[in-house]
CSV table of C-alpha atoms in Angstrom, one decimal:
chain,number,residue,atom,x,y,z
A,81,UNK,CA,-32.4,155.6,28.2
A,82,UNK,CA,-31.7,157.8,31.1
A,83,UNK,CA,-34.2,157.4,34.5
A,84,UNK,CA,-34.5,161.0,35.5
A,85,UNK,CA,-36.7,162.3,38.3
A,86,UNK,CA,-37.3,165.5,40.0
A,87,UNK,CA,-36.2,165.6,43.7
A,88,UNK,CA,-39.0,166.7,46.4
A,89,UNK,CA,-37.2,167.3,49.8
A,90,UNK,CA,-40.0,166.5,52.9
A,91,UNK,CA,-39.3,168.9,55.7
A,92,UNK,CA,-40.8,167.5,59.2
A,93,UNK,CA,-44.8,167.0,58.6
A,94,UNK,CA,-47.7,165.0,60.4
A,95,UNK,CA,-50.6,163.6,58.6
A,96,UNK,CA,-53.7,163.4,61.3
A,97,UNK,CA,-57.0,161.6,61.3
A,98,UNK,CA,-60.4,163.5,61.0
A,99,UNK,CA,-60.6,162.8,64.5
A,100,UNK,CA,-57.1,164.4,65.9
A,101,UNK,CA,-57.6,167.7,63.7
A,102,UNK,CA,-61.1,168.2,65.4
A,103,UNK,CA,-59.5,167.3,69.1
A,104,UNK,CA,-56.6,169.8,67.9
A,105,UNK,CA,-58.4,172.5,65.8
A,106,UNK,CA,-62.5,172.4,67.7
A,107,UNK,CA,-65.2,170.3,66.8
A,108,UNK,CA,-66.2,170.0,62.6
A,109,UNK,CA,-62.9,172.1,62.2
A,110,UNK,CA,-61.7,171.3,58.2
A,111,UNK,CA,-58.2,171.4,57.3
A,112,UNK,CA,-57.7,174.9,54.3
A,113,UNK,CA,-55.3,174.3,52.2
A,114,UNK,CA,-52.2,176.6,51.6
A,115,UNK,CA,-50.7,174.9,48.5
A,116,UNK,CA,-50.9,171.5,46.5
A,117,UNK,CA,-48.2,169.1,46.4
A,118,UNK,CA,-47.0,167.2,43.8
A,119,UNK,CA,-49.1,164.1,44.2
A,120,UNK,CA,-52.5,164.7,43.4
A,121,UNK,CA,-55.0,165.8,45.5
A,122,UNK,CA,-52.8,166.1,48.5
A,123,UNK,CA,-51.6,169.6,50.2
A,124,UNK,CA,-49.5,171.4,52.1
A,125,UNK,CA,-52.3,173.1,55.1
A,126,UNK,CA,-52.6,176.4,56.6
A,127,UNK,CA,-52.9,174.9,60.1
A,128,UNK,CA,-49.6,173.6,61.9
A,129,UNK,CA,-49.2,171.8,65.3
A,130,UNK,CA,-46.6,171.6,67.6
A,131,UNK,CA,-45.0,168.2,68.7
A,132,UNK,CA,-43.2,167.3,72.3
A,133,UNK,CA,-40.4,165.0,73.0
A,134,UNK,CA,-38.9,163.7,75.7
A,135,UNK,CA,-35.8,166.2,74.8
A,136,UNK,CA,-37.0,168.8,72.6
A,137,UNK,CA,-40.1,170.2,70.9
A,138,UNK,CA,-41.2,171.9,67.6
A,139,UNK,CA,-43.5,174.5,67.7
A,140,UNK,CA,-44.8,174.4,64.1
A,141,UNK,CA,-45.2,171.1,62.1
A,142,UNK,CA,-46.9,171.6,58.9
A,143,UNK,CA,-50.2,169.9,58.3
A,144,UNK,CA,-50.7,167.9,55.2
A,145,UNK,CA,-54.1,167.0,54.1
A,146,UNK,CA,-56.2,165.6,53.5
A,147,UNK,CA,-56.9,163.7,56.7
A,148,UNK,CA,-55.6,159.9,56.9
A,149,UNK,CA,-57.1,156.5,58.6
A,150,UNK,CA,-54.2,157.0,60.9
A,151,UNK,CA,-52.2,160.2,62.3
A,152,UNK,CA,-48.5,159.7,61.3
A,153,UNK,CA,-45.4,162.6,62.4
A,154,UNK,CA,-42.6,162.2,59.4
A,155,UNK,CA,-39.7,163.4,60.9
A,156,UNK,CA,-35.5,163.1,60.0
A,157,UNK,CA,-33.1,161.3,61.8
A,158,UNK,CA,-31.5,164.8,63.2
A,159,UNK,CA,-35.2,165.9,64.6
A,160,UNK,CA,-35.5,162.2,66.2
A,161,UNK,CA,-32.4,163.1,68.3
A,162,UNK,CA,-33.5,167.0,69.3
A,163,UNK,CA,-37.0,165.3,69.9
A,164,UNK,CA,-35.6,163.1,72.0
A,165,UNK,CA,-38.0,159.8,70.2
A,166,UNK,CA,-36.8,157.0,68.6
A,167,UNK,CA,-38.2,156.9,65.1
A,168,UNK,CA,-37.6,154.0,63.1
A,169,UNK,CA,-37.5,154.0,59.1
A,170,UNK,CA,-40.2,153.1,57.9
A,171,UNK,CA,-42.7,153.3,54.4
A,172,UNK,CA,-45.5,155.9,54.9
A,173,UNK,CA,-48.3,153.9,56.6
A,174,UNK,CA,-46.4,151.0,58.2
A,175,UNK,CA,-46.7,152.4,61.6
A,176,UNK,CA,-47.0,149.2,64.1
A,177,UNK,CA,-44.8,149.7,67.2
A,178,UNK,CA,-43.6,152.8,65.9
A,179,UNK,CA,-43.1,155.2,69.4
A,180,UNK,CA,-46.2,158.0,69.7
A,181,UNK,CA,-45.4,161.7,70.8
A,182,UNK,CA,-47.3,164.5,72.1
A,183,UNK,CA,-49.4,166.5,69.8
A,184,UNK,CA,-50.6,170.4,70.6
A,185,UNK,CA,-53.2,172.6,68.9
A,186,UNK,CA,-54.9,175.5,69.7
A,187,UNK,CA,-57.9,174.1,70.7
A,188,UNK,CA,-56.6,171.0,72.8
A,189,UNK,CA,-54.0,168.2,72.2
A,190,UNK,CA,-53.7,164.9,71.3
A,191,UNK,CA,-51.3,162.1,72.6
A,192,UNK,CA,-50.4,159.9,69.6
A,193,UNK,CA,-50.2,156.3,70.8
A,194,UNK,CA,-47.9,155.7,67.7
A,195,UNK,CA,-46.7,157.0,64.3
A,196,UNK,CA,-43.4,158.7,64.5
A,197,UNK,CA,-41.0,157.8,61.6
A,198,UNK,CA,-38.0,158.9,59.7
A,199,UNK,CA,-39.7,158.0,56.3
A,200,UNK,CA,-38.0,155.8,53.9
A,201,UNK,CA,-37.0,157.0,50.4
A,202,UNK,CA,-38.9,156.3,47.8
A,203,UNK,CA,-39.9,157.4,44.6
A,204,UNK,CA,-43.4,157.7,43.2
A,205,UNK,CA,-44.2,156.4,39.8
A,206,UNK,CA,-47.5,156.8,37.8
A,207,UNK,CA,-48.0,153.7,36.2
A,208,UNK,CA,-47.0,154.7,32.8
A,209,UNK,CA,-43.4,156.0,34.1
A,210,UNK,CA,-43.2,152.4,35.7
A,211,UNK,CA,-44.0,150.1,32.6
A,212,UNK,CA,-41.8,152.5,30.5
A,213,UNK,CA,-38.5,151.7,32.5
A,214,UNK,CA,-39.4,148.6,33.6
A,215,UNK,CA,-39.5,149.0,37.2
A,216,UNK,CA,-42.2,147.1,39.5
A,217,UNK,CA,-44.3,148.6,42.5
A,218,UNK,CA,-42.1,148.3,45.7
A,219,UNK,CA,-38.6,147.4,43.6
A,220,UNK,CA,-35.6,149.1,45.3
A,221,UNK,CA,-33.3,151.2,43.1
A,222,UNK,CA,-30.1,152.7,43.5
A,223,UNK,CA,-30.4,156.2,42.9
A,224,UNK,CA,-27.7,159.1,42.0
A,225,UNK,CA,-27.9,162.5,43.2
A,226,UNK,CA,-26.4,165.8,44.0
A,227,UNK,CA,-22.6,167.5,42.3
A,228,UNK,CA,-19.9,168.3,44.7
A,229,UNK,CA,-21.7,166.1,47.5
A,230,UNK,CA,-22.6,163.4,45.2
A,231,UNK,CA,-24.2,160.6,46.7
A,232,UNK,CA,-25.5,157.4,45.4
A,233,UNK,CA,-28.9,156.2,47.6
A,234,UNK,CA,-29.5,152.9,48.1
A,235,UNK,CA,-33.4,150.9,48.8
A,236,UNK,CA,-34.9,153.5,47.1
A,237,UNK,CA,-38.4,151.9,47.1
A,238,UNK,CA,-40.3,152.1,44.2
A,239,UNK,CA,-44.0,152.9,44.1
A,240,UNK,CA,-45.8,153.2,40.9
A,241,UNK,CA,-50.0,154.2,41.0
A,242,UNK,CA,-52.2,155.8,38.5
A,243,UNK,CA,-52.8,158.3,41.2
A,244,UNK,CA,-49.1,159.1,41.9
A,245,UNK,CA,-46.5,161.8,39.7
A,246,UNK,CA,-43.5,160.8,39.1
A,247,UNK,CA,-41.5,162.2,42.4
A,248,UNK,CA,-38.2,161.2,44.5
A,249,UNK,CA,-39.0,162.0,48.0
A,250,UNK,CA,-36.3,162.1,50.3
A,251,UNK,CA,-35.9,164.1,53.7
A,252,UNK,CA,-34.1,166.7,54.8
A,253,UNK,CA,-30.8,164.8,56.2
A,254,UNK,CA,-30.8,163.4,52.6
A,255,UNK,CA,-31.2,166.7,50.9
A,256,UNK,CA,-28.3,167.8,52.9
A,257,UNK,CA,-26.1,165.1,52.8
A,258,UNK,CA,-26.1,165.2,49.1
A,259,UNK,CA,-26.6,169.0,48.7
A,260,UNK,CA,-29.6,169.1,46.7
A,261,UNK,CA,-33.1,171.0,46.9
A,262,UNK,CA,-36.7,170.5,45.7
A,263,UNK,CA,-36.8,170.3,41.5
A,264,UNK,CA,-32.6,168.6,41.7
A,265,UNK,CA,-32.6,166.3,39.2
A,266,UNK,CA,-31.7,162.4,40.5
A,267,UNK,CA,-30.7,159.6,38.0
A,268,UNK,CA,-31.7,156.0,38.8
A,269,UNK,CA,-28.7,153.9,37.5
A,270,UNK,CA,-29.5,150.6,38.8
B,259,UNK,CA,-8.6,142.7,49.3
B,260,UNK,CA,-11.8,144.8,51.4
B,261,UNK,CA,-10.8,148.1,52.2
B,262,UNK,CA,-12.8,149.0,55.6
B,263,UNK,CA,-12.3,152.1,57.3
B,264,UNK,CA,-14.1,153.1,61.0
B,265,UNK,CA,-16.6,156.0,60.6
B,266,UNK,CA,-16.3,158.9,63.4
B,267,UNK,CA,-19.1,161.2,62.8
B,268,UNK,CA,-18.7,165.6,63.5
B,269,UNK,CA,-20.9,167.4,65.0
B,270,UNK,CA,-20.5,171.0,65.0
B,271,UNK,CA,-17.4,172.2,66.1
B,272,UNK,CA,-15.0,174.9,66.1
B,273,UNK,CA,-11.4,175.4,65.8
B,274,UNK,CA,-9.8,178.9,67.2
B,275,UNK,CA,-6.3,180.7,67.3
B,276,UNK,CA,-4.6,181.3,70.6
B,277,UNK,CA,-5.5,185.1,70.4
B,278,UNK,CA,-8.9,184.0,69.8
B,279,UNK,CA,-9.4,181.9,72.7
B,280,UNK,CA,-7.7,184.4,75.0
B,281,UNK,CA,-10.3,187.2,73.4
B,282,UNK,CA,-13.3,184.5,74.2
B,283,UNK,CA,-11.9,183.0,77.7
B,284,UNK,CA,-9.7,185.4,79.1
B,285,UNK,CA,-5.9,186.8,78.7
B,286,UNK,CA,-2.8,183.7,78.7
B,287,UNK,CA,-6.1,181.0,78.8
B,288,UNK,CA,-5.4,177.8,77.5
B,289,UNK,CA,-7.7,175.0,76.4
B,290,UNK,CA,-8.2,172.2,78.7
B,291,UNK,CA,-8.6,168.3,77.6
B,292,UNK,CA,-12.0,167.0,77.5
B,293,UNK,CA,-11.1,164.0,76.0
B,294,UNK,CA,-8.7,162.6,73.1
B,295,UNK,CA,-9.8,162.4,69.7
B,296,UNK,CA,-9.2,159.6,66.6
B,297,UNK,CA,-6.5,161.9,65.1
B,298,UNK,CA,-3.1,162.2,66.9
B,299,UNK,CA,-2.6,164.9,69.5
B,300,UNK,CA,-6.2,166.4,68.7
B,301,UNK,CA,-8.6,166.3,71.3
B,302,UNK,CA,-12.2,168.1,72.7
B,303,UNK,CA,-11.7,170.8,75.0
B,304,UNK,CA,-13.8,171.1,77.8
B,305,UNK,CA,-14.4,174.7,76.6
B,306,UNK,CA,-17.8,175.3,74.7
B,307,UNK,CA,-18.3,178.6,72.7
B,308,UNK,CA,-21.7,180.1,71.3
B,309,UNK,CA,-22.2,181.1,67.8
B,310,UNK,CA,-25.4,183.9,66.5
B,311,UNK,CA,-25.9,183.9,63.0
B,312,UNK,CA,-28.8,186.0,61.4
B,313,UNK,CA,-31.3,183.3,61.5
B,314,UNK,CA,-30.5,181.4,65.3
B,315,UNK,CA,-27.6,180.5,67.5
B,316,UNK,CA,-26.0,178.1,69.2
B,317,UNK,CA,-25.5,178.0,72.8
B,318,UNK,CA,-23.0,175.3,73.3
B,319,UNK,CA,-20.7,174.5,70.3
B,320,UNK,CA,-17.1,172.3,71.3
B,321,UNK,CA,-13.5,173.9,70.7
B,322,UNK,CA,-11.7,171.1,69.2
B,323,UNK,CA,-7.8,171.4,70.6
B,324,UNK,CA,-4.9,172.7,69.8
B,325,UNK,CA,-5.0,176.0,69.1
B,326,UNK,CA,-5.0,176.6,65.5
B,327,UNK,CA,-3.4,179.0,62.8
B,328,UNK,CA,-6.7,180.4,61.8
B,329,UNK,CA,-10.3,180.1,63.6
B,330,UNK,CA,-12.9,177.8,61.6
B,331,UNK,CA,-16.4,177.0,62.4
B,332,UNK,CA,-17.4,173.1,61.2
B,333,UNK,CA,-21.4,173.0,60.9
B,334,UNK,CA,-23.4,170.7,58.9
B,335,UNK,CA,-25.6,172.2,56.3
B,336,UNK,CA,-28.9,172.0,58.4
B,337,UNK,CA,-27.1,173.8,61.1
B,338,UNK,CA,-26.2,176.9,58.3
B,339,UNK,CA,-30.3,176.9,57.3
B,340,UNK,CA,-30.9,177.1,61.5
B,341,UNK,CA,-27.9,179.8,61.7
B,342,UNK,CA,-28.9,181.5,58.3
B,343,UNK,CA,-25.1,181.4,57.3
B,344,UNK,CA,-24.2,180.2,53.9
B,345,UNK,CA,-21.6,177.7,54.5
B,346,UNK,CA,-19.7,176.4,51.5
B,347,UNK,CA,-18.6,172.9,51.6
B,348,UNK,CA,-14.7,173.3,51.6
B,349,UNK,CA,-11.9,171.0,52.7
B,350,UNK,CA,-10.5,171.7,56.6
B,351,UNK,CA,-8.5,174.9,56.4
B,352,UNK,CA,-9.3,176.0,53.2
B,353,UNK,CA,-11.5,178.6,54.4
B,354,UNK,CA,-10.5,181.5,51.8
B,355,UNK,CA,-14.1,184.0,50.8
B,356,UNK,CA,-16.5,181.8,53.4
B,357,UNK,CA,-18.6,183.6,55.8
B,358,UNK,CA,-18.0,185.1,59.0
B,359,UNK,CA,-20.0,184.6,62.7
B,360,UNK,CA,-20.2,186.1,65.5
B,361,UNK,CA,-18.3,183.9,68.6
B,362,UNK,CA,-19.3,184.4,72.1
B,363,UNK,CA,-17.2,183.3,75.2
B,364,UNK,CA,-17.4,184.1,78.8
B,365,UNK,CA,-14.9,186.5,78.6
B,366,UNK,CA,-15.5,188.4,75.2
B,367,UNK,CA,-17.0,188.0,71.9
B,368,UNK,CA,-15.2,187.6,68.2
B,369,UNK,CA,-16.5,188.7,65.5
B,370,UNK,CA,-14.8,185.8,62.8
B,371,UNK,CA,-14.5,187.5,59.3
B,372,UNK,CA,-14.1,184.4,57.6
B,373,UNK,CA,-14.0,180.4,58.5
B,374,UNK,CA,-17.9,178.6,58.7
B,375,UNK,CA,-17.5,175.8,56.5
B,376,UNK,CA,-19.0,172.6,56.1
B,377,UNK,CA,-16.4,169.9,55.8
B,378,UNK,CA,-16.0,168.1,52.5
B,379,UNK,CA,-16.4,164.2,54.0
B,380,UNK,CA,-12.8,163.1,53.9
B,381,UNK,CA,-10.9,159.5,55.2
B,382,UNK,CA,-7.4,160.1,57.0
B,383,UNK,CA,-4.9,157.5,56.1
B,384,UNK,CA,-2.0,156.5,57.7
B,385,UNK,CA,1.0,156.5,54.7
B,386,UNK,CA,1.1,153.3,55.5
B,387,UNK,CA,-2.5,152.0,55.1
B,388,UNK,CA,-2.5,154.6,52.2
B,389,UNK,CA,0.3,152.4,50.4
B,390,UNK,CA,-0.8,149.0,51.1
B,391,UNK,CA,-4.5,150.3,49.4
B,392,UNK,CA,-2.9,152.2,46.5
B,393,UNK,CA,-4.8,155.3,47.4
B,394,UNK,CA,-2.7,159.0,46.7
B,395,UNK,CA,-3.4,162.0,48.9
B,396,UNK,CA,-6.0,164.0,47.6
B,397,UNK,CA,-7.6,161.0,45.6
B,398,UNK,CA,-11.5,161.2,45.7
B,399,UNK,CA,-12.9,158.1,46.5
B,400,UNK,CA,-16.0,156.2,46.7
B,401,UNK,CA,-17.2,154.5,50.0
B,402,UNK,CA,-20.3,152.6,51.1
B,403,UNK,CA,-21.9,152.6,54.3
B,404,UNK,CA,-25.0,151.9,55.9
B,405,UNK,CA,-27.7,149.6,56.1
B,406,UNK,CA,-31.2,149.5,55.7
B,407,UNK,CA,-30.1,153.7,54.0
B,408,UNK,CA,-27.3,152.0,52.7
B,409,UNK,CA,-25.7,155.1,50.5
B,410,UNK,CA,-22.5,155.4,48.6
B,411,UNK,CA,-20.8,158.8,49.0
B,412,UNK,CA,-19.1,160.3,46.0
B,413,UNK,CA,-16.0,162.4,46.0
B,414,UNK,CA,-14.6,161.5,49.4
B,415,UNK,CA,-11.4,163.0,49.4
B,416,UNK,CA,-8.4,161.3,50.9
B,417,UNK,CA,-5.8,163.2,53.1
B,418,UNK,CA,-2.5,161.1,53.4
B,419,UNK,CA,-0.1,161.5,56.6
B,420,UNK,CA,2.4,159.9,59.1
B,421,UNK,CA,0.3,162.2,61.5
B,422,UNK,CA,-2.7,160.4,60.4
B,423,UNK,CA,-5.1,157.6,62.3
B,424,UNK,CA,-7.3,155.8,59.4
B,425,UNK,CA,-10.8,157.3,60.0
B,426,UNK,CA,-13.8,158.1,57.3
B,427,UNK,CA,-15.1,162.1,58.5
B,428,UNK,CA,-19.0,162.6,58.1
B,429,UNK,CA,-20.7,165.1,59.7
B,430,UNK,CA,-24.4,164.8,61.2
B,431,UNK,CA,-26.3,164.9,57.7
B,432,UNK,CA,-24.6,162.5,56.2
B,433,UNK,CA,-24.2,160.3,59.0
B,434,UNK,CA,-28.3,160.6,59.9
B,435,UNK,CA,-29.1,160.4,55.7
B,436,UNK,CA,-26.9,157.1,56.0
B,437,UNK,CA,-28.3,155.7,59.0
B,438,UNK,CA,-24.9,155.5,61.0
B,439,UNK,CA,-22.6,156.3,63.5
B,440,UNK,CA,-19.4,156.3,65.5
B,441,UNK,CA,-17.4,153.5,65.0
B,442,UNK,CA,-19.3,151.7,62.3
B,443,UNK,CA,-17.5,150.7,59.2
B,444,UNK,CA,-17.4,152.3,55.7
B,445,UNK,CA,-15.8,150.3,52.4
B,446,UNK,CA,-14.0,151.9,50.1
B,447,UNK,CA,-15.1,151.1,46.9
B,448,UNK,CA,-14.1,152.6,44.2
């Protein structure tokens, strides 16, 4: 039986707390949403933010809502170096000791005490993908993708929730590396 | 047996004729030595060019040295979304129907009608370390590197000389999507 799942590439993005979108956006301000993504309930926002490194900056991050316990810019390894920060990889959430960075909005900023990371790869499984191939909440796969640039991806992590669609997210380096876009098929072989 | 082979990792770069570098730096100008490169007789010039494509530009992009029969700009395939220059990924030289870009230099501007590539990931072999591996010229191989974003890369084509050094080419992408850099090792593996 052949594992196939649709690629979603993550551009750079920052998940903020309640908290750090009012400090950014004015007090009681509410994230609007510009379009779902494809884990339910979450969404890409209208609002973006810029970010400030010791080397570089980005003046527009996308939002993506809703807002988190904890404020968390996902960046790739190539933005880590134009930044000038030292992102580790890491799994969404696992943010101790991870470096901060400077955070602007239009109505103020905020300096992030941590939560810069090159995300890790994973792919999100709903529960019913999971027990149908056999593969266990944070199992790592080996994952093919991509034609002429064909690459295989190794500690794929898996995580499988009855909240999540079955999704391969991997960044933009990735994408490139392996020359593939959002809605690519990848093939887990092992 | 292992078959291990250095990585060096390219950023963007460009390769010019002599009547291009005289157009960009001035008439009878000859590139100067920056420093020596893995590859015999190559090297990084001290001269930096700028490239404009429709999208952005770079300011500061190296001449790799000598001069060459025909002018090719190497970017990696986030640079061609920053440029907004659809760069095929071709092998070094084979530059036939790629786009164009405009070249700026102190003392003139080029207009290149063809030559931005990005560079198919390739391993130079010395004929000897090709012969005691088994591996032909042109043979696509596949090669693990990495750690903790261990990948394998697929169709890594080798180029077989006595001008050769033995050396695995990545560029930026695929070196950040890996996790690695200069001088770490890649195995051949299939």
């Amino acid at each position: 039986m052949s594992k196939t799942v649709p690629v979603g590439v993550s551009g750079r993005h920052i998940h903020l707390t309640q908290e750090h979108i009012e400090a950014l956006f004015g007090a009681g301000y509410q994230l609007t949403e510009f379009k779902p993504l494809s884990q339910p309930g979450q969404f890409a926002a209208n609002e973006t933010v810029a970010v400030v490194g010791s080397k570089g900056e980005f003046g527009t991050v996308r939002i993506l809502g809703p807002a988190r316990p904890a404020s968390q810019l996902e960046i790739s390894r190539t933005d880590s170096f134009a930044l000038g920060v030292k992102a580790p990889v890491r799994e969404s959430g696992n943010i101790e000791g991870t470096p901060g960075i400077l955070v602007k909005g239009p109505a103020g900023e905020v300096t992030l005490e941590q939560g810069v990371i090159v995300a890790a790869r994973h792919i999100h499984f709903h529960t019913s993908d999971a027990e149908k191939w056999g593969i266990q909440d944070k199992q790592e796969l080996k994952v093919r993708v991509g034609g002429e640039r064909g690459v295989v991806f190794e500690h794929v992590i898996a995580r499988v929730s009855d909240n999540f669609a079955l999704d391969m997210h991997i960044d933009t380096d990735e994408a490139n590396a392996a020359g593939v876009k959002n809605g690519d098929q990848a093939e887990i072989i092992d």
